[in-house]
Coordinates of N, CA, C and O in Angstrom, one line a residue:
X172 N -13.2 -61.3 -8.4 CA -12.1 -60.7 -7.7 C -11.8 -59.3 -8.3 O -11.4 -58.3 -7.6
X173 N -12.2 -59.2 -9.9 CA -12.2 -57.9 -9.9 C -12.8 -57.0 -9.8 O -12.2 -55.9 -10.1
X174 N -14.3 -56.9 -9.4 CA -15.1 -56.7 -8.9 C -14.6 -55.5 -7.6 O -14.5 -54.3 -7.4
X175 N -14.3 -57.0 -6.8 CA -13.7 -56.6 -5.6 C -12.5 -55.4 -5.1 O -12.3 -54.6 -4.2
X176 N -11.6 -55.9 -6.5 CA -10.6 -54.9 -6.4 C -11.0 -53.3 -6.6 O -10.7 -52.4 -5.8
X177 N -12.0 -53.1 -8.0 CA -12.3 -52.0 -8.3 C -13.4 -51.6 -7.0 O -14.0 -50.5 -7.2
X178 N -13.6 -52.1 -6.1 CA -14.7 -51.2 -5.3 C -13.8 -51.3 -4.0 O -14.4 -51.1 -2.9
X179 N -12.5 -51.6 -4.0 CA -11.6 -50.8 -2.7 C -10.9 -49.8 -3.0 O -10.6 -48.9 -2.3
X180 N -10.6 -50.3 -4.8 CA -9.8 -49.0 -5.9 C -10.6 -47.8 -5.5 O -10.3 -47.2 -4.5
X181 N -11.3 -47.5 -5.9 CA -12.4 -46.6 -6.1 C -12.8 -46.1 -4.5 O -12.9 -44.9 -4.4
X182 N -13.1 -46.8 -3.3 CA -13.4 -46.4 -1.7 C -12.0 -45.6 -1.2 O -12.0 -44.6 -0.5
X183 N -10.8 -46.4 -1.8 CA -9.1 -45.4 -1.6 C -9.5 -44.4 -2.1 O -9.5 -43.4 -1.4
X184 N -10.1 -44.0 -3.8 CA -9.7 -43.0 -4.5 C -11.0 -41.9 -3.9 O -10.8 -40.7 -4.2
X185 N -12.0 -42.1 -3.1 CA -13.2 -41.3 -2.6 C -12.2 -40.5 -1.1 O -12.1 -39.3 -0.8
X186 N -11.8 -41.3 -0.7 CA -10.8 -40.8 0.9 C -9.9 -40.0 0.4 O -9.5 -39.0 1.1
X187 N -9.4 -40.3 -0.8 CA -7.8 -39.1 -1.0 C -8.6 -38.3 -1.4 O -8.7 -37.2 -0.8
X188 N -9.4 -38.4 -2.4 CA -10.4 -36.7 -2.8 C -10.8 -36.4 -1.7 O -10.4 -35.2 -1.7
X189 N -11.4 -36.6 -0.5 CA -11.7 -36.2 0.6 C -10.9 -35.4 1.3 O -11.1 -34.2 1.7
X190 N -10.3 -36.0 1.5 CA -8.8 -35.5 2.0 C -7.8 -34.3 1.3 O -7.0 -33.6 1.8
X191 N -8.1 -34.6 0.2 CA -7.6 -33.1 -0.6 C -8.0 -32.2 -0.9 O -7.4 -31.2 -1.3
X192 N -9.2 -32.4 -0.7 CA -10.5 -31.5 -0.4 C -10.8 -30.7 1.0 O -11.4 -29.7 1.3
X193 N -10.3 -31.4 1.3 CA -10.3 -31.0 3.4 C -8.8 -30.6 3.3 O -8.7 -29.5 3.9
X194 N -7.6 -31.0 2.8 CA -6.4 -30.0 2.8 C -6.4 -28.7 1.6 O -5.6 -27.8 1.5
X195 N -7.4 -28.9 0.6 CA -7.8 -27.4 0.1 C -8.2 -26.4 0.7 O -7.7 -25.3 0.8
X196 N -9.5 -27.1 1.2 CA -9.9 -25.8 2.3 C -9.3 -25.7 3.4 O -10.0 -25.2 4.3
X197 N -8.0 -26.2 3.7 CA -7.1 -25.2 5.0 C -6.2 -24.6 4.1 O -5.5 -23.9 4.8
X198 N -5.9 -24.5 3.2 CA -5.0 -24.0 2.6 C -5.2 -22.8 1.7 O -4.5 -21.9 1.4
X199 N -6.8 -23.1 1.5 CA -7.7 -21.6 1.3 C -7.9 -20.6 2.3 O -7.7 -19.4 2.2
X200 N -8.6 -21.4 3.6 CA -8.7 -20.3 4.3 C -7.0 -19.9 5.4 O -6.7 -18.9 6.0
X201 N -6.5 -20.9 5.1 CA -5.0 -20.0 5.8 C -4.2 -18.5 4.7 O -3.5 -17.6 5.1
X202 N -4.7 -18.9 3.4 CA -4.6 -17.9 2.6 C -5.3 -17.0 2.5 O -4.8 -15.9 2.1
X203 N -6.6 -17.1 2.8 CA -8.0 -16.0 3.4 C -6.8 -14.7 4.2 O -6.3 -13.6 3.8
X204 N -6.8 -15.6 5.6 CA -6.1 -15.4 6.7 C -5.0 -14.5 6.5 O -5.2 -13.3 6.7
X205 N -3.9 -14.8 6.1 CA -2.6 -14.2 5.6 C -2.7 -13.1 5.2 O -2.1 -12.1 5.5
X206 N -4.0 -13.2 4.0 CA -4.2 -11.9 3.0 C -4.9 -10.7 4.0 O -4.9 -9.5 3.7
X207 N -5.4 -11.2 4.9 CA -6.2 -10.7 5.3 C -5.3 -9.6 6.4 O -5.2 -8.3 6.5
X208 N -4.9 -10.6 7.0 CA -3.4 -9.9 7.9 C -2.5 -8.7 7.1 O -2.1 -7.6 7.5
X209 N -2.3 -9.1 5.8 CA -1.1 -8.1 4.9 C -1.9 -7.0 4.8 O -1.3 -6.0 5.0
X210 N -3.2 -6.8 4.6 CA -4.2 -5.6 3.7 C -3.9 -4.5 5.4 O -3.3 -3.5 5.5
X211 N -4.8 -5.6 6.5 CA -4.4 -4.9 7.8 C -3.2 -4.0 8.1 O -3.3 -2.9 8.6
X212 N -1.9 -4.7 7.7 CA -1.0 -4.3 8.2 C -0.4 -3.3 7.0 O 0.3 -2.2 7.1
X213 N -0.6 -3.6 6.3 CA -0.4 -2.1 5.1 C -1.3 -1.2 5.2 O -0.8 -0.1 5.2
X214 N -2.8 -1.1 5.3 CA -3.7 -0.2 5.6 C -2.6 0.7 7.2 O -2.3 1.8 6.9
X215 N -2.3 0.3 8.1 CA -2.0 0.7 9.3 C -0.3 0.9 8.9 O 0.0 2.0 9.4
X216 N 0.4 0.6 8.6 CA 1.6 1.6 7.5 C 1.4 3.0 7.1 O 2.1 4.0 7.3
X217 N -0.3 2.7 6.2 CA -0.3 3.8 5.6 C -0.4 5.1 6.1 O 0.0 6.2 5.7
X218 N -1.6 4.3 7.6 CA -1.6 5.5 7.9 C -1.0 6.3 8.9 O -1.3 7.4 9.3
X219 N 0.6 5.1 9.4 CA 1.3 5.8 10.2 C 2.1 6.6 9.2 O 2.6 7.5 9.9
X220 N 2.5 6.9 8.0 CA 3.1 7.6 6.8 C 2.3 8.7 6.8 O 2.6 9.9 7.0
X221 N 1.3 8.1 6.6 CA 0.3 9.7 6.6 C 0.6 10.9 7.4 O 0.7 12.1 7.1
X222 N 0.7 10.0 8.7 CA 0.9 10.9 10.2 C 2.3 11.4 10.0 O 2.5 12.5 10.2
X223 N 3.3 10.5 9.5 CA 4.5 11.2 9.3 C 4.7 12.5 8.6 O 5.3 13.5 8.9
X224 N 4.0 12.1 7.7 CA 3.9 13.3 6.1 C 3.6 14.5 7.1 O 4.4 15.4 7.4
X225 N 2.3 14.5 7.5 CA 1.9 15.1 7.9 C 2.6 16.4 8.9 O 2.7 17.6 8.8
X226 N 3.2 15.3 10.0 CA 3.9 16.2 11.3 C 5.3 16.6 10.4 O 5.9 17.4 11.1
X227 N 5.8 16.4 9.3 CA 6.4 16.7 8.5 C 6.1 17.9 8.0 O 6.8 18.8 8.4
X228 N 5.4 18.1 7.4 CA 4.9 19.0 7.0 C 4.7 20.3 7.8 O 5.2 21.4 7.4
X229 N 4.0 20.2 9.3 CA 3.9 20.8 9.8 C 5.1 21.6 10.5 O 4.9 22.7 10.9
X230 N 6.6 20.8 10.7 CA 7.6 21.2 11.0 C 8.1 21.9 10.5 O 8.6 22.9 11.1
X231 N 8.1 21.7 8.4 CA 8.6 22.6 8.0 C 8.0 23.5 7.9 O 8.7 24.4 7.5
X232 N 6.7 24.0 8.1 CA 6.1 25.1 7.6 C 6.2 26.2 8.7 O 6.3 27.4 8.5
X233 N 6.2 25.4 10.1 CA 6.9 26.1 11.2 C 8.4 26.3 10.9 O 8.7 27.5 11.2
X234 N 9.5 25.7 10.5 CA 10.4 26.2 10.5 C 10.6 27.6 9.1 O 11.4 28.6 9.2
X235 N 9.8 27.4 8.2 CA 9.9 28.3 7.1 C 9.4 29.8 7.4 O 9.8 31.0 7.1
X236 N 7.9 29.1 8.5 CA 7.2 30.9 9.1 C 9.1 31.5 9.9 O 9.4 32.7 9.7
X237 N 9.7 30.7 10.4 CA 10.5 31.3 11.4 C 11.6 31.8 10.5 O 12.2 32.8 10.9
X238 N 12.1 31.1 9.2 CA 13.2 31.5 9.3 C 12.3 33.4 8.0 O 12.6 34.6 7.7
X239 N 11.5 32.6 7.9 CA 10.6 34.3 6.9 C 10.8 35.0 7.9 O 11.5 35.9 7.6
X240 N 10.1 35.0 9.6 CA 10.1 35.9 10.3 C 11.4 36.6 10.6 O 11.6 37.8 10.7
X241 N 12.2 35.6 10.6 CA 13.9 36.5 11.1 C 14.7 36.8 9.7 O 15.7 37.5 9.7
X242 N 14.5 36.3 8.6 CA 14.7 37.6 7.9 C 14.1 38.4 7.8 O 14.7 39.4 7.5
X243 N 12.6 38.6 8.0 CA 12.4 39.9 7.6 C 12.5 40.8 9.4 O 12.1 41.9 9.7
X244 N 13.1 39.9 10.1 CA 13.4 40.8 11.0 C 15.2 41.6 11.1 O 15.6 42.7 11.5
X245 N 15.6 40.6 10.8 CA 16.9 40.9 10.0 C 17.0 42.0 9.0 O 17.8 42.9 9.3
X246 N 16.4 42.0 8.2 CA 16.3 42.7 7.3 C 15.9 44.4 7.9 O 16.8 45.3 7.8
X247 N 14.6 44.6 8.3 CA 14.2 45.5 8.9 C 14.9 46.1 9.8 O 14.6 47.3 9.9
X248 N 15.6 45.9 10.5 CA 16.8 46.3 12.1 C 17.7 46.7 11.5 O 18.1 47.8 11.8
X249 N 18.5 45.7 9.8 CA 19.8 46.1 9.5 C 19.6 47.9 8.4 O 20.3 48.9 8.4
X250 N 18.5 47.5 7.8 CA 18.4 48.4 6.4 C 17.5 49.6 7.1 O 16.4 49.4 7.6
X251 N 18.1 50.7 7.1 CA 17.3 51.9 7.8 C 17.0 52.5 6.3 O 16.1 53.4 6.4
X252 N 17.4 52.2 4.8 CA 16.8 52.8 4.1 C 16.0 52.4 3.7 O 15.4 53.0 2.9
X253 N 15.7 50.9 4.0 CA 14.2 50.3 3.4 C 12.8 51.3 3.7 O 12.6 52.1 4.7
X254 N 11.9 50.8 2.5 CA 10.8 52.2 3.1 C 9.8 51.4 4.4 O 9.1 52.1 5.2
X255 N 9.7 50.1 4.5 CA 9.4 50.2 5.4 C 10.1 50.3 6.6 O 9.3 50.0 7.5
X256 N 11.4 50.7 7.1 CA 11.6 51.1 8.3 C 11.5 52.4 8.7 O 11.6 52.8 9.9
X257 N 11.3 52.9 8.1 CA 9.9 54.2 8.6 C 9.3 54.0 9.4 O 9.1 54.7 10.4
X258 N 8.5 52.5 8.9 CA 7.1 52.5 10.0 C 7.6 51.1 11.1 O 7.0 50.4 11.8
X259 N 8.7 51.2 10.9 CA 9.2 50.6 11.8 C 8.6 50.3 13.6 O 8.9 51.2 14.4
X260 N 8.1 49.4 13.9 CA 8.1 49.8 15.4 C 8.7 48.6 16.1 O 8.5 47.5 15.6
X261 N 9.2 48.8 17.3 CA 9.7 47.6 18.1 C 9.1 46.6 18.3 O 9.6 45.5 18.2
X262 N 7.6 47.0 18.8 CA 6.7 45.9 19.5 C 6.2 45.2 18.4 O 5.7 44.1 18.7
X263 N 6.1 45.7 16.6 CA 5.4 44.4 15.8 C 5.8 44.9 14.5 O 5.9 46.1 14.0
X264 N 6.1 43.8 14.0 CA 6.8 43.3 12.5 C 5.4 44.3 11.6 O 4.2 44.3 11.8
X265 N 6.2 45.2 10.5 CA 5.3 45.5 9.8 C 4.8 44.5 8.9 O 5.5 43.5 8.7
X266 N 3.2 44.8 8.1 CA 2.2 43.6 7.4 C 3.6 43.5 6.0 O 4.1 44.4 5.3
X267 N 3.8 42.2 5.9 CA 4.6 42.2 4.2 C 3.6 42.8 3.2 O 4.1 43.7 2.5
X268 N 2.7 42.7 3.0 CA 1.9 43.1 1.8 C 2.3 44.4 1.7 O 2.4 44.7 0.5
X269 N 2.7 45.5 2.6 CA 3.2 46.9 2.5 C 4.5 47.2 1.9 O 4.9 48.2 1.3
X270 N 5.3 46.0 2.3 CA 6.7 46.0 1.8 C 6.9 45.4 0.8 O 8.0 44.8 0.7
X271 N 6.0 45.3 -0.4 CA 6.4 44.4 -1.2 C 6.4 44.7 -3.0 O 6.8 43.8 -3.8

Protein backbone atom coordinates (compact mmCIF):
# COMPACT_ATOMS: atom_id res chain seq x y z
CA UNK A 1 0.00 0.00 0.00
CA UNK A 2 2.73 2.09 0.38
CA UNK A 3 4.24 1.38 -2.46
CA UNK A 4 1.18 2.43 -4.07
CA UNK A 5 0.71 5.60 -2.34
CA UNK A 6 4.26 6.84 -3.12
CA UNK A 7 3.84 6.31 -7.00
CA UNK A 8 0.51 8.48 -7.10
CA UNK A 9 2.47 10.88 -4.49
CA UNK A 10 5.17 11.28 -6.86
CA UNK A 11 2.68 11.10 -10.61
CA UNK A 12 0.65 14.42 -8.56
CA UNK A 13 4.15 15.86 -7.79
CA UNK A 14 5.43 15.23 -11.81
CA UNK A 15 1.82 17.23 -13.07
CA UNK A 16 2.25 20.23 -10.64
CA UNK A 17 6.09 20.59 -11.81
CA UNK A 18 4.63 20.42 -15.19
CA UNK A 19 2.26 22.74 -14.74
CA UNK A 20 4.45 25.28 -13.13
CA UNK A 21 6.65 24.89 -15.62
CA UNK A 22 4.09 25.53 -18.39
CA UNK A 23 2.77 28.67 -16.06
CA UNK A 24 6.61 29.78 -15.94
CA UNK A 25 6.95 29.96 -19.34
CA UNK A 26 3.72 32.15 -19.86
CA UNK A 27 4.79 34.28 -17.35
CA UNK A 28 8.25 34.58 -19.02
CA UNK A 29 7.22 35.24 -22.25
CA UNK A 30 4.28 37.68 -21.18
CA UNK A 31 7.27 39.45 -19.54
CA UNK A 32 9.44 39.08 -22.83
CA UNK A 33 6.24 40.84 -24.34
CA UNK A 34 5.63 43.74 -21.93
CA UNK A 35 9.34 44.63 -21.93
CA UNK A 36 9.41 44.48 -25.25
CA UNK A 37 6.32 46.89 -25.70
CA UNK A 38 7.94 49.54 -22.88
CA UNK A 39 11.62 49.71 -24.86
CA UNK A 40 9.17 50.38 -28.15
CA UNK A 41 7.21 52.83 -26.69
CA UNK A 42 10.05 54.88 -24.96
CA UNK A 43 12.34 54.47 -28.05
CA UNK A 44 9.14 56.35 -29.98
CA UNK A 45 8.82 59.15 -26.96
CA UNK A 46 12.23 59.68 -27.59
CA UNK A 47 12.05 60.43 -30.67
CA UNK A 48 8.91 62.41 -30.68
CA UNK A 49 11.15 64.79 -27.89
CA UNK A 50 13.76 64.86 -30.24
CA UNK A 51 11.44 66.30 -32.92
CA UNK A 52 10.18 68.66 -30.29
CA UNK A 53 13.67 69.83 -29.15
CA UNK A 54 14.33 70.27 -32.28
CA UNK A 55 11.28 72.37 -33.97
CA UNK A 56 12.10 74.15 -30.64
CA UNK A 57 15.02 75.09 -31.45
CA UNK A 58 14.35 76.07 -34.73
CA UNK A 59 11.61 78.62 -33.49
CA UNK A 60 13.83 80.24 -31.34
CA UNK A 61 16.56 80.75 -33.52
CA UNK A 62 14.01 82.16 -35.99
CA UNK A 63 12.62 84.33 -33.46
CA UNK A 64 16.21 85.61 -32.16
CA UNK A 65 17.47 86.20 -36.20
CA UNK A 66 14.11 88.57 -36.02
CA UNK A 67 14.24 90.22 -33.00
CA UNK A 68 18.52 90.84 -33.96
CA UNK A 69 17.13 92.03 -37.27
CA UNK A 70 14.77 94.77 -35.81
CA UNK A 71 17.06 95.90 -33.52
CA UNK A 72 19.51 96.42 -35.56
CA UNK A 73 17.02 97.91 -37.72
CA UNK A 74 15.79 99.97 -34.97
CA UNK A 75 18.75 101.02 -34.14
CA UNK A 76 20.04 102.06 -37.57
CA UNK A 77 16.73 104.36 -38.62
CA UNK A 78 16.81 105.90 -35.00
CA UNK A 79 20.80 106.81 -34.48
CA UNK A 80 21.93 109.04 -37.44
CA UNK A 81 25.22 109.29 -35.50
CA UNK A 82 26.03 105.75 -35.63
CA UNK A 83 29.00 105.26 -38.08
CA UNK A 84 27.22 102.93 -39.81
CA UNK A 85 24.36 105.04 -40.91
CA UNK A 86 26.44 106.66 -43.32
CA UNK A 87 26.33 103.64 -45.25
CA UNK A 88 23.05 103.45 -44.56
CA UNK A 89 20.75 102.34 -47.46
CA UNK A 90 17.04 101.56 -47.61
CA UNK A 91 16.88 98.46 -49.67
CA UNK A 92 19.65 96.36 -47.21
CA UNK A 93 20.72 96.14 -43.69
CA UNK A 94 24.41 96.98 -43.45
CA UNK A 95 26.95 93.51 -42.90
CA UNK A 96 27.33 93.66 -38.65
CA UNK A 97 30.91 92.66 -38.94
CA UNK A 98 31.29 96.60 -40.12
CA UNK A 99 29.46 97.84 -37.22
CA UNK A 100 31.07 96.21 -34.58
Amino acid sequence: MNSKFNSVLSAKVRNLEKKQQAEMAALTKKIETKRREVTKKRKEDTLRLQQRNRNIVKMLDAKNYFDVYSTLHYLFHSSSTSPCARNWSAQKLPQISNCV
